[in-house]
Structure formats: C-alpha cells, structure tokens
PDB file of C-alpha atoms in Angstrom:
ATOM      1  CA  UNK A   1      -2.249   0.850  -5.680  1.00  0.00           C
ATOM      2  CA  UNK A   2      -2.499  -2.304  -7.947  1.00  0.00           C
ATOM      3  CA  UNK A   3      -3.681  -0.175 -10.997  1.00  0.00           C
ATOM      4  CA  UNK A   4      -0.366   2.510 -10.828  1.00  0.00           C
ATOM      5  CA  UNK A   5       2.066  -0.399 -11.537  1.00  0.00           C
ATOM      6  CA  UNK A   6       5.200   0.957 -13.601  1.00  0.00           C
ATOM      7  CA  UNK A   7       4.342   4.538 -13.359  1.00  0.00           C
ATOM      8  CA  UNK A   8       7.257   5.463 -11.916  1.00  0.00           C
ATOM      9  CA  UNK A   9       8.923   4.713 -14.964  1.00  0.00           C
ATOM     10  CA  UNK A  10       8.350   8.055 -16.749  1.00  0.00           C
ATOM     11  CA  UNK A  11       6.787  10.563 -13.888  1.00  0.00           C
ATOM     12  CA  UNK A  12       5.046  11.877 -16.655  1.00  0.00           C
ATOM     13  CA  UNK A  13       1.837   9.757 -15.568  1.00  0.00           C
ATOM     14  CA  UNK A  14       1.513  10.639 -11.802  1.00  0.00           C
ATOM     15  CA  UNK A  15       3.490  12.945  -9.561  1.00  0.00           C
ATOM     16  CA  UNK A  16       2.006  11.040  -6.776  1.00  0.00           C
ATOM     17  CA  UNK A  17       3.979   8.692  -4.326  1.00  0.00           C
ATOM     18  CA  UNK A  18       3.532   4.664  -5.515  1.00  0.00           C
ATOM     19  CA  UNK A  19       3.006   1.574  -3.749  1.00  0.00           C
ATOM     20  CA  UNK A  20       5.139  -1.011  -2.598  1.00  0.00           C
ATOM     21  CA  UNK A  21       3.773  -3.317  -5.382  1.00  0.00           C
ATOM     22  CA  UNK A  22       4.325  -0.829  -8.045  1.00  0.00           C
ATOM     23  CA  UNK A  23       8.171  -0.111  -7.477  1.00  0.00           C
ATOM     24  CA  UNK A  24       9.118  -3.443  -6.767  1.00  0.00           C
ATOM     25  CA  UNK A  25       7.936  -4.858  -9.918  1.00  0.00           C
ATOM     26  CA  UNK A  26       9.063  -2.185 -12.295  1.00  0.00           C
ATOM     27  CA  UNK A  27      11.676  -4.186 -14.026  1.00  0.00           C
ATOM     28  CA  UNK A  28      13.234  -2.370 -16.492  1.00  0.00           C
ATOM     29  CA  UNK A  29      16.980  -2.438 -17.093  1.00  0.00           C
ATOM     30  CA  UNK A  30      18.263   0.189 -14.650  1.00  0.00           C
ATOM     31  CA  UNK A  31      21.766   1.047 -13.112  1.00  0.00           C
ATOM     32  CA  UNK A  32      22.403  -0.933 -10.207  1.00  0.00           C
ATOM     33  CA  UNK A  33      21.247   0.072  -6.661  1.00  0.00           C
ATOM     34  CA  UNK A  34      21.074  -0.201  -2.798  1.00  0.00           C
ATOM     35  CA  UNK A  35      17.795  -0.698  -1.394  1.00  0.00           C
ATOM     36  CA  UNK A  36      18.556  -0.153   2.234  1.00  0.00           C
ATOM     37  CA  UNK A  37      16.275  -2.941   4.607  1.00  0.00           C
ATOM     38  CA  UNK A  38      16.505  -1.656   8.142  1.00  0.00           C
ATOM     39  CA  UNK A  39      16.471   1.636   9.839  1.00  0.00           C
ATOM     40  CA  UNK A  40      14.050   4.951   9.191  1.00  0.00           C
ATOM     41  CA  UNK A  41      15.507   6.476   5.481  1.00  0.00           C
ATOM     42  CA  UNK A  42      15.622   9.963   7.144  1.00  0.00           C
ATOM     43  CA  UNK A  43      18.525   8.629   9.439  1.00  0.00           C
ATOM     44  CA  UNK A  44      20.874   7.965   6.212  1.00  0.00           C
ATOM     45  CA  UNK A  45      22.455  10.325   3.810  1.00  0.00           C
ATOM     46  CA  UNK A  46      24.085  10.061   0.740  1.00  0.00           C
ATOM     47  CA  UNK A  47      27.535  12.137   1.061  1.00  0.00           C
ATOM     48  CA  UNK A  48      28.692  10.801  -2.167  1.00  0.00           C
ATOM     49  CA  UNK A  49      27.043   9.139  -5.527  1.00  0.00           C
ATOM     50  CA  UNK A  50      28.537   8.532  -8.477  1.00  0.00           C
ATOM     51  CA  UNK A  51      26.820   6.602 -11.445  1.00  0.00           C
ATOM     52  CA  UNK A  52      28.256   5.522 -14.548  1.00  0.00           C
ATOM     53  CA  UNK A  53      27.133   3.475 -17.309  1.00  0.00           C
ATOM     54  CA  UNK A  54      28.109   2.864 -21.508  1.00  0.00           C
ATOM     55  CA  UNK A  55      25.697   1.279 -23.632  1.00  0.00           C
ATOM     56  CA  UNK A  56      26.556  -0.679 -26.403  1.00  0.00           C
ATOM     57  CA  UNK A  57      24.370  -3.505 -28.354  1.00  0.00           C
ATOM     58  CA  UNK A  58      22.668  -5.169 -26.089  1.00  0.00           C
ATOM     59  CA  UNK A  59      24.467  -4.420 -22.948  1.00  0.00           C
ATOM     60  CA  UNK A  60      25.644  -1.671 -20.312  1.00  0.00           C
ATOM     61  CA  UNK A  61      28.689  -1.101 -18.407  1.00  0.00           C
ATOM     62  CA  UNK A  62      27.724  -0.088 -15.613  1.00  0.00           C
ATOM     63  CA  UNK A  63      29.281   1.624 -11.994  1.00  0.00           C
ATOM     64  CA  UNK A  64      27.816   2.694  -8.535  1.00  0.00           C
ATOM     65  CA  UNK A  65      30.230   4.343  -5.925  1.00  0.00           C
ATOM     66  CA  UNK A  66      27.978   5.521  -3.050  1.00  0.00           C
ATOM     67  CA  UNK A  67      29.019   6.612   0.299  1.00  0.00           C
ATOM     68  CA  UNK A  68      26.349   6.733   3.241  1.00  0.00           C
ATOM     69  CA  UNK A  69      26.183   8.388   6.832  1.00  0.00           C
ATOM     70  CA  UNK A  70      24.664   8.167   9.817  1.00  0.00           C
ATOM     71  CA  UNK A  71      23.147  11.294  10.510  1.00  0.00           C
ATOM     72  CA  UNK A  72      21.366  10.625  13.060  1.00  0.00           C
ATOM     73  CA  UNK A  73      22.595  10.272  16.721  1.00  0.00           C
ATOM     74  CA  UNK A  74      22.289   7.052  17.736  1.00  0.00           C
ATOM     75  CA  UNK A  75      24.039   3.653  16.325  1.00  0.00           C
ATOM     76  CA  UNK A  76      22.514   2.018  13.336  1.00  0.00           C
ATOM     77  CA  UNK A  77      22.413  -1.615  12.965  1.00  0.00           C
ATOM     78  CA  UNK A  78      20.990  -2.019   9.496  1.00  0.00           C
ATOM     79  CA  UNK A  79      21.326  -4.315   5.833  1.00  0.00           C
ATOM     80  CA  UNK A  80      21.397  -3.349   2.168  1.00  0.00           C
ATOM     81  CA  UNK A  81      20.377  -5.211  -0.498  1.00  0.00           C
ATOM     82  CA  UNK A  82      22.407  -5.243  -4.321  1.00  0.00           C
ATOM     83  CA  UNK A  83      19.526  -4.643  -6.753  1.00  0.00           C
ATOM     84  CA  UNK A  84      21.327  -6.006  -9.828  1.00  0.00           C
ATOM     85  CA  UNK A  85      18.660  -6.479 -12.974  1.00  0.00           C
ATOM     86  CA  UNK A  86      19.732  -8.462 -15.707  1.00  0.00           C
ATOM     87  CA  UNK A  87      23.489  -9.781 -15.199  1.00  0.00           C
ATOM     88  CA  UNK A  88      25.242 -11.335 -17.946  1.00  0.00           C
ATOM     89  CA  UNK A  89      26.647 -13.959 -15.423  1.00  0.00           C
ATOM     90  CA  UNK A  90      27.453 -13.608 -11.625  1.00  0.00           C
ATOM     91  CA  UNK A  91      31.307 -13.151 -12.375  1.00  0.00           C
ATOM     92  CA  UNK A  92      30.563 -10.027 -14.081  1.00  0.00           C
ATOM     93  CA  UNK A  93      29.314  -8.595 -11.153  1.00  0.00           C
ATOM     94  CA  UNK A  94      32.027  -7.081  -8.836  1.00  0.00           C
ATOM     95  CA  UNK A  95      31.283  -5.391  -5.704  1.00  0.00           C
ATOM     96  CA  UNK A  96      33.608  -3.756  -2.732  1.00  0.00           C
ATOM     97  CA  UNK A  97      32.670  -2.634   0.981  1.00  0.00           C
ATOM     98  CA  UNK A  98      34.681  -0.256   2.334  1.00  0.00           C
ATOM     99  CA  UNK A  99      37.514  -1.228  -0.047  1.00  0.00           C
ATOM    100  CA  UNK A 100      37.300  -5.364   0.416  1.00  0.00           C
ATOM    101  CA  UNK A 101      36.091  -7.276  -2.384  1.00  0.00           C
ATOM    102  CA  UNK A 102      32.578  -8.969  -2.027  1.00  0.00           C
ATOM    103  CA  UNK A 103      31.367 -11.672  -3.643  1.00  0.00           C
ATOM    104  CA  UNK A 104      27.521 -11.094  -5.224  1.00  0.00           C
ATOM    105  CA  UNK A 105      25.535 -14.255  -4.379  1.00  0.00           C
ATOM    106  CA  UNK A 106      21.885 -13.670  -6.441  1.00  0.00           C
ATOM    107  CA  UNK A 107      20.665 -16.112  -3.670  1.00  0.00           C
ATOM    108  CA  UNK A 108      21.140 -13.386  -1.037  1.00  0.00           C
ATOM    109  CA  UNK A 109      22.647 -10.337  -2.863  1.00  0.00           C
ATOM    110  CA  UNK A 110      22.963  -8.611   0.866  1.00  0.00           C
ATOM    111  CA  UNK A 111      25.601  -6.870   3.413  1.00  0.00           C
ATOM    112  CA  UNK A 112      24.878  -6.368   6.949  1.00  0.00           C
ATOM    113  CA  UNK A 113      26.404  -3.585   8.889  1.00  0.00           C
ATOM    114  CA  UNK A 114      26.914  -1.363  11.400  1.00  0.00           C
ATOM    115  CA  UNK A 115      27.324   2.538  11.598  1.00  0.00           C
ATOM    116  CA  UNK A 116      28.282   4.573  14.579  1.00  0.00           C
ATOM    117  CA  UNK A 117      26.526   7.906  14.769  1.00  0.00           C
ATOM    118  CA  UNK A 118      28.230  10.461  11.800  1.00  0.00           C
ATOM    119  CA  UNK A 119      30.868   6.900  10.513  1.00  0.00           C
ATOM    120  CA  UNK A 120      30.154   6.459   6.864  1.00  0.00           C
ATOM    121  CA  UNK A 121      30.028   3.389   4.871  1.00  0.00           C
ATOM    122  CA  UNK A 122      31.311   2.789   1.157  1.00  0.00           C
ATOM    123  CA  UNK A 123      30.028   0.783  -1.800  1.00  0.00           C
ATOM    124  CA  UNK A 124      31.178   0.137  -5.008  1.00  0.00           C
ATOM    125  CA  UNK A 125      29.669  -1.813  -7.527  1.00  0.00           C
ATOM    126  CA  UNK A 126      30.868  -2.724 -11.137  1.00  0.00           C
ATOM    127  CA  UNK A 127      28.227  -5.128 -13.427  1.00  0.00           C
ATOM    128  CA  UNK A 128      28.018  -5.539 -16.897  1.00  0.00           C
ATOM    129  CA  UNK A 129      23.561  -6.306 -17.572  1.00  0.00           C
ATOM    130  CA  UNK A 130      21.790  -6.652 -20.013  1.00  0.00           C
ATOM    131  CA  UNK A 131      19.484  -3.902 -21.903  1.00  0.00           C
ATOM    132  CA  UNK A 132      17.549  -5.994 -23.781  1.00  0.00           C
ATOM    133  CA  UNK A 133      13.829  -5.562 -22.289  1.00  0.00           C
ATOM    134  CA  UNK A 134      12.048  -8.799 -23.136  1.00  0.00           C
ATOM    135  CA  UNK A 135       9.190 -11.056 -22.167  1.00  0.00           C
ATOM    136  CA  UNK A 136      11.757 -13.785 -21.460  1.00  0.00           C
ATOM    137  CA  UNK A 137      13.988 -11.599 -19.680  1.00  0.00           C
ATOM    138  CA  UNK A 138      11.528 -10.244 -17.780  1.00  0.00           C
ATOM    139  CA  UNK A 139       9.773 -13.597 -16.486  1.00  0.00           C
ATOM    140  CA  UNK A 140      13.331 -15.143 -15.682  1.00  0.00           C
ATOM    141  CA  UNK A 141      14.059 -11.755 -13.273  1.00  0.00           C
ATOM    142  CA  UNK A 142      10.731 -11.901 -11.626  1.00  0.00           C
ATOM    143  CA  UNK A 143      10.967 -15.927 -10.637  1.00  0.00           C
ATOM    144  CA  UNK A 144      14.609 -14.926  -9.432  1.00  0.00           C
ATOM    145  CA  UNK A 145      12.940 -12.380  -7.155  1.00  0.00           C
ATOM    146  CA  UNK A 146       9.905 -14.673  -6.460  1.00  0.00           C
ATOM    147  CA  UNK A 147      12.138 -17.341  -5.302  1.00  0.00           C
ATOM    148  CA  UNK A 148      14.057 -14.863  -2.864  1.00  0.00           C
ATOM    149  CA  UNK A 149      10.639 -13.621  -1.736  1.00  0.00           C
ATOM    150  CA  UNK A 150       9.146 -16.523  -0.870  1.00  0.00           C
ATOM    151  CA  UNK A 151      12.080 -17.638   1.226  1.00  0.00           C
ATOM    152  CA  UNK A 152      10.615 -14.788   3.551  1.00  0.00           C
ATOM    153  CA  UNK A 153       7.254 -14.468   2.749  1.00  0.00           C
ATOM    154  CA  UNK A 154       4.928 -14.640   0.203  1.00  0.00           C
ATOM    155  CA  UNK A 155       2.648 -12.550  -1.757  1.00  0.00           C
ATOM    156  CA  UNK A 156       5.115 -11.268  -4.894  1.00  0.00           C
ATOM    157  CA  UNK A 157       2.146 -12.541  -7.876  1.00  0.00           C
ATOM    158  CA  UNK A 158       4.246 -12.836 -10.544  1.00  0.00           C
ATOM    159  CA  UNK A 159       1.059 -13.933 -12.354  1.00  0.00           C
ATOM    160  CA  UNK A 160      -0.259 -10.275 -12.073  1.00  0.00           C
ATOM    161  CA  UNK A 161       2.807  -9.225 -13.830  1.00  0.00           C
ATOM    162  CA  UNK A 162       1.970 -11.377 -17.049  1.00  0.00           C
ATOM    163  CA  UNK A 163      -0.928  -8.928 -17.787  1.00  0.00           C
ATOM    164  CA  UNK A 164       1.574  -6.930 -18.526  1.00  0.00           C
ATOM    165  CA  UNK A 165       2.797  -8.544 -21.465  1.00  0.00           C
ATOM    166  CA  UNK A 166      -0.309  -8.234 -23.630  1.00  0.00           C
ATOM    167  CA  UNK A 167       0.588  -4.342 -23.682  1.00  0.00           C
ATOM    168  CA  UNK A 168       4.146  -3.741 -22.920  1.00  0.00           C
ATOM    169  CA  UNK A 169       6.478  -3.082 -25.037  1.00  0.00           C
ATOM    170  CA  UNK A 170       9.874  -4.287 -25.099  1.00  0.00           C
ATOM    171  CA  UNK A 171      13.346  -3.039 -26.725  1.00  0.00           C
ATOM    172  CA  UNK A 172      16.498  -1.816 -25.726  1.00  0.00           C
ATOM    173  CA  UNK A 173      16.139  -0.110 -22.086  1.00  0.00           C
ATOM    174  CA  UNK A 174      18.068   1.776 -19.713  1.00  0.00           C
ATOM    175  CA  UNK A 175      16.763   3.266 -16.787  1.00  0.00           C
ATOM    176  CA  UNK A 176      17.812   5.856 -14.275  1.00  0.00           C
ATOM    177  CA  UNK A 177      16.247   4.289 -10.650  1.00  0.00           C
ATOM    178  CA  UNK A 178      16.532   5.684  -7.069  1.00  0.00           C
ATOM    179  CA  UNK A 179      19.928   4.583  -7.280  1.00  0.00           C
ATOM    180  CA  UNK A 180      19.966   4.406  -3.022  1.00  0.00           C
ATOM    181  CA  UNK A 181      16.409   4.104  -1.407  1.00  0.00           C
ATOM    182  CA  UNK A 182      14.564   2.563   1.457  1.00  0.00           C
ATOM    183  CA  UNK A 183      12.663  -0.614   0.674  1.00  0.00           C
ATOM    184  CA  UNK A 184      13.027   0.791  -2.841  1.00  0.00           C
ATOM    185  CA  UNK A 185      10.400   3.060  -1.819  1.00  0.00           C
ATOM    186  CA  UNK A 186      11.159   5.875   0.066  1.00  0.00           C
ATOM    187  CA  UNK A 187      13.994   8.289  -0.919  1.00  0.00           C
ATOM    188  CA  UNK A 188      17.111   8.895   1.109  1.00  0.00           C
ATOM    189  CA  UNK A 189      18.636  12.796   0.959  1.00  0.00           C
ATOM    190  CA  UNK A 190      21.540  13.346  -1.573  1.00  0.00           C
ATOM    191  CA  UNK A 191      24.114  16.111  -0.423  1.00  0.00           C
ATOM    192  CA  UNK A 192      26.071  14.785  -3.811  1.00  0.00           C
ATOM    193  CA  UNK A 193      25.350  13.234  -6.899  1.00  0.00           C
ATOM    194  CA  UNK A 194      26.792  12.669 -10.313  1.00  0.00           C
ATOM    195  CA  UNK A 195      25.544  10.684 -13.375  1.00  0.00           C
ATOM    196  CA  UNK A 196      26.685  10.021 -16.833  1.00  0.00           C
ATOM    197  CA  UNK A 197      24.893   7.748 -19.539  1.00  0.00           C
ATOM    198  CA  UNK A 198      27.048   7.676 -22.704  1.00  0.00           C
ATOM    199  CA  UNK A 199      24.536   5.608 -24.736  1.00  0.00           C
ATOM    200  CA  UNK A 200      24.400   5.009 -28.882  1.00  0.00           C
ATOM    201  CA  UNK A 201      23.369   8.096 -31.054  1.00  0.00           C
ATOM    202  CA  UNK A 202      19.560   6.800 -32.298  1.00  0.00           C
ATOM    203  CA  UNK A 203      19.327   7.007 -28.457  1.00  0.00           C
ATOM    204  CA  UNK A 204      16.663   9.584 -26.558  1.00  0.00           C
ATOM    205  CA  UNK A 205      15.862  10.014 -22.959  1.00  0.00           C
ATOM    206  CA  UNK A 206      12.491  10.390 -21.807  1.00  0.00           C
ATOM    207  CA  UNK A 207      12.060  12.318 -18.672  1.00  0.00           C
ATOM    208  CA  UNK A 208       9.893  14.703 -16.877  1.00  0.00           C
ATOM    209  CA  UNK A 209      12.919  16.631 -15.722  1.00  0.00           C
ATOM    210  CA  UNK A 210      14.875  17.195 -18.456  1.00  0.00           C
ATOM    211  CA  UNK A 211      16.033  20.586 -17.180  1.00  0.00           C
ATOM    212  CA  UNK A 212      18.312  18.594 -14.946  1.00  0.00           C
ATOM    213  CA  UNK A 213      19.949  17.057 -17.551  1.00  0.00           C
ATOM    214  CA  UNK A 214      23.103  18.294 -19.973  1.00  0.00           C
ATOM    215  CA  UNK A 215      23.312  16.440 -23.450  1.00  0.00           C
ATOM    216  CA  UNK A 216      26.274  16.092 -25.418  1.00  0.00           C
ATOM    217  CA  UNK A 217      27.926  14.136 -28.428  1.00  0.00           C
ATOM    218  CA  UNK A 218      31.287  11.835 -28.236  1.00  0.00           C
ATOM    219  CA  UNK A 219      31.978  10.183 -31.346  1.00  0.00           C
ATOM    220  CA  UNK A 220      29.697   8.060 -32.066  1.00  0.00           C
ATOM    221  CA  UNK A 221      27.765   8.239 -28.434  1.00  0.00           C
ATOM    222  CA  UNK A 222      25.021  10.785 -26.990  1.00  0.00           C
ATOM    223  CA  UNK A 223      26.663  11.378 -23.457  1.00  0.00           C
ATOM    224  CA  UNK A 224      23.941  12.749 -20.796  1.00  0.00           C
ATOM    225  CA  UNK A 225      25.117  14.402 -17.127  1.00  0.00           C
ATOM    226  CA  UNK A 226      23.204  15.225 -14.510  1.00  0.00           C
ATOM    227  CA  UNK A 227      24.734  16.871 -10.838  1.00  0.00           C
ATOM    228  CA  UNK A 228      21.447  17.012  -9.420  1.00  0.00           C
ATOM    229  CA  UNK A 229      20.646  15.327  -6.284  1.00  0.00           C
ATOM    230  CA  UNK A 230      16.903  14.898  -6.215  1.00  0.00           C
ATOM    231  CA  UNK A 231      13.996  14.386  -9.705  1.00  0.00           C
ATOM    232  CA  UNK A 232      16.915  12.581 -11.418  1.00  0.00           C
ATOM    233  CA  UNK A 233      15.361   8.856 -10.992  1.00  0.00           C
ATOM    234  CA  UNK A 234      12.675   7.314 -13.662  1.00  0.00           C
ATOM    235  CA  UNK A 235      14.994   9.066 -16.487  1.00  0.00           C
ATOM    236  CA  UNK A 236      14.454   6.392 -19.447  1.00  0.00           C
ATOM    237  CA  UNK A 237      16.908   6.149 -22.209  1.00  0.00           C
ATOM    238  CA  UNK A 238      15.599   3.928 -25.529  1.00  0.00           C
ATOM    239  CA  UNK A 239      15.646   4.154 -29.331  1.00  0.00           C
ATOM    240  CA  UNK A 240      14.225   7.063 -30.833  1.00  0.00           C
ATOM    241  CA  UNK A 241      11.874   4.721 -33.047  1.00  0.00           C
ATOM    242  CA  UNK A 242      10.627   3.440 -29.630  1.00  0.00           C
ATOM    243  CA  UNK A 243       9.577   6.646 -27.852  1.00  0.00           C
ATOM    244  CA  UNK A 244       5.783   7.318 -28.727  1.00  0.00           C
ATOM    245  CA  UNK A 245       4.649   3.687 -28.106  1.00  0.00           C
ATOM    246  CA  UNK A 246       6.588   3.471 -24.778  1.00  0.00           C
ATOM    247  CA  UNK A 247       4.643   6.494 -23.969  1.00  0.00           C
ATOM    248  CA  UNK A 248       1.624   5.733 -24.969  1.00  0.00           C
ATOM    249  CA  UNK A 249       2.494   2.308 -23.422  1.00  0.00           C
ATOM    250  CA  UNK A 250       2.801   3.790 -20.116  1.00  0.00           C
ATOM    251  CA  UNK A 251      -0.177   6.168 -19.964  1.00  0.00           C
ATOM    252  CA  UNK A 252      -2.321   2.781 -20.273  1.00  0.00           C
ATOM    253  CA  UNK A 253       0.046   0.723 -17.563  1.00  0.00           C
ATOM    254  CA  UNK A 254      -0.707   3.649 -15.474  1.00  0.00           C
ATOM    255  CA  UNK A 255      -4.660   4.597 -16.544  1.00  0.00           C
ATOM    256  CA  UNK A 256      -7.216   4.235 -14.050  1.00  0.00           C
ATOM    257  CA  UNK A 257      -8.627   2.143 -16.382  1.00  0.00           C
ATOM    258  CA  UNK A 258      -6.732  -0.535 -16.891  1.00  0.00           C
ATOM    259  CA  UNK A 259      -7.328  -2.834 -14.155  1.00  0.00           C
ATOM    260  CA  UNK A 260      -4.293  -5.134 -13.132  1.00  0.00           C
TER     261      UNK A 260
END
C-alpha cells in the first residue's frame, strides 16, 4: 500500500506485512544483501549468515557471508541479485561465489545458478558504502535502480519518492535489512545467524526488538550482537541527537494520513 512506504524501517509503525512498493524503495544505508529472483522462498534456507559492519565518519565496512540450501526436493534453477546501497566506487565492492572472485557490475549486479536438491551455495560479499543519508544520495540510488528497472519494465515512480523529501530526514544511517529475502519481500528461514555493528559512541539503535540485541563498549565504539535468526531486520543505528525526529519522521511516512 502506497501510503505504508518506509515503514519497515522501524517496525515500530506497523507489524503488518508491506508492499512491494514500500520495501523496494526504502533506501536507507543498510548492510548489503541477496534478494533471491526465482523460485518459492520456502524452498531456500539460510544454513549460515554472518554480517559484519564498522562505522566510521561517513562510511561502513561492511561483510555478508551467507550460505543457502535447497531444501526442497526437486532441482532449483534460480538468480540472486547484490543489493549494494551507496558504494564508494565499484572497486570497493568485492564479491566471491563459492570461493571464485566475482566482479560486481551495478548494470546487472546478478548470479545465476543452479542447486541440486539439499547442495548449498556460498556468498561472500565485502563493500565499503556510504552512511551518509542525503537528498542527493538518495535521488542518484533511485535513478540507478530506475534505470535497471526500466530495462525490464516500468512502473518504479521515482517522482513519488520526491514527496519524501519535504519530510524526511537525513543524517548518518545504518540499517539492519532482510539481509537474504525473496523479491526483497518475503523472508527466507534462518537455521543460523550472526551480526555485529561496531558503530561510533554518540551512536543508538532504534528497534522494536531490542531484546534480541547485546550492547557493548570497545574503545571508542558501541559494538551491538545479535544470534537471532528471525525480528533482527529494520534495526536502525543513527546519532543520538537524531533519534526523536527520525521517529517522529517515520510515524508520518507511515500515517494513514499522509497520502503519497
């Protein structure tokens, strides 16, 4: 639904599921992910996640190591796609398959495979982005993914998104996403799952699972873990100056009267 867009940022808003539109567009810095294209989500499982990501300034170090399954009992001929927000530059994007280097092209950010019933398949993913949440940032992402979009089909309204602007706000961002989904929409099962976000100390998280989370201090750094496998997505990390207006900020993104 048009007038839910972002919610899925805090899961304070709305328990409820989101739409297609919503999820796509939510465009805040995030760790990098899979978004799986073919093949139902229920036949994939996650037997291994590990996410990892240091924030400094204006950027994050970030790392993905997933390994997927077939669990179901038939052959799966499927595609991901390498959601990547935010780059500092293509060469600072490394990414392996099974162990072999692959090069990430933003033009088609995409691997193809194959997966015999119970075979798994391994990715790793290494990108330094950008945390720095901004109008300009924001429009350059969305005419990357326009561009890619229309190649296939069109519809993405990046106009709709400019609405937006007049009541976002924008800062230093780090978000916690699906981290392996289908379509970027429907959750695969975890059987595994660890996170760490070592991020600097005027840093908070905003989350409506915080239970799942363990906070500690290194040095100069607030270092947050998580082992849970499911609730850990829409976790937002940002300056502790920043947290009531990106609140309040979100409750009106995601009000039923704010019409998009």
């Amino acid at each position: 639904m048009r007038n839910r867009i972002l919610a899925i940022i805090l899961g304070l808003v709305m328990a409820g599921a989101l739409s297609a539109e919503a999820q796509q567009r939510n465009m805040l810095p995030r760790f990098p992910e899979l978004i799986i294209e073919k093949g139902l989500s229920e036949n994939f499982e996650v037997t291994e996640c590990a996410a990892r990501v240091k924030i400094s300034a204006n950027d994050a170090d970030a790392s993905l190591k997933v390994q997927m399954k077939n669990v179901s009992d038939k052959p799966i001929s499927s595609s991901v796609k390498f959601r990547v927000l935010y780059p500092t530059s293509e060469s600072q994007v490394r990414i392996s398959v099974d162990g072999k280097a692959k090069r990430f092209d933003r033009a088609n950010p995409r691997h193809a495979f194959e997966l015999q019933p119970g075979a798994t398949i391994s990715f790793d993913i290494n990108a330094r982005t950008s945390v720095n949440y901004s109008v300009d940032s924001v429009r350059k992402a969305l005419r990357d993914q326009e561009d890619e979009n229309g190649r296939r089909k069109k519809g993405f309204l990046m106009e709709d998104f400019t609405k937006l602007f007049e009541r976002e706000k924008f800062g230093r961002r780090f978000m916690v996403g699906s981290l392996v989904s289908k379509w970027g929409l429907f959750p695969v099962d975890f059987s595994k799952a660890s996170i760490e976000v070592s991020v600097p100390a005027e840093f908070v998280m905003v989350t409506a699972n915080a239970e799942i989370w363990q906070q500690s201090q290194s040095g100069n750094s607030k270092v947050f873990k998580s082992d849970a496998r499911e609730n850990f997505s829409a976790a937002v990390f940002l300056p502790e100056g920043d947290r009531e207006d990106f609140i309040a900020t979100q409750k009106v993104l995601s009000s039923d009267n704010f019409m998009h």
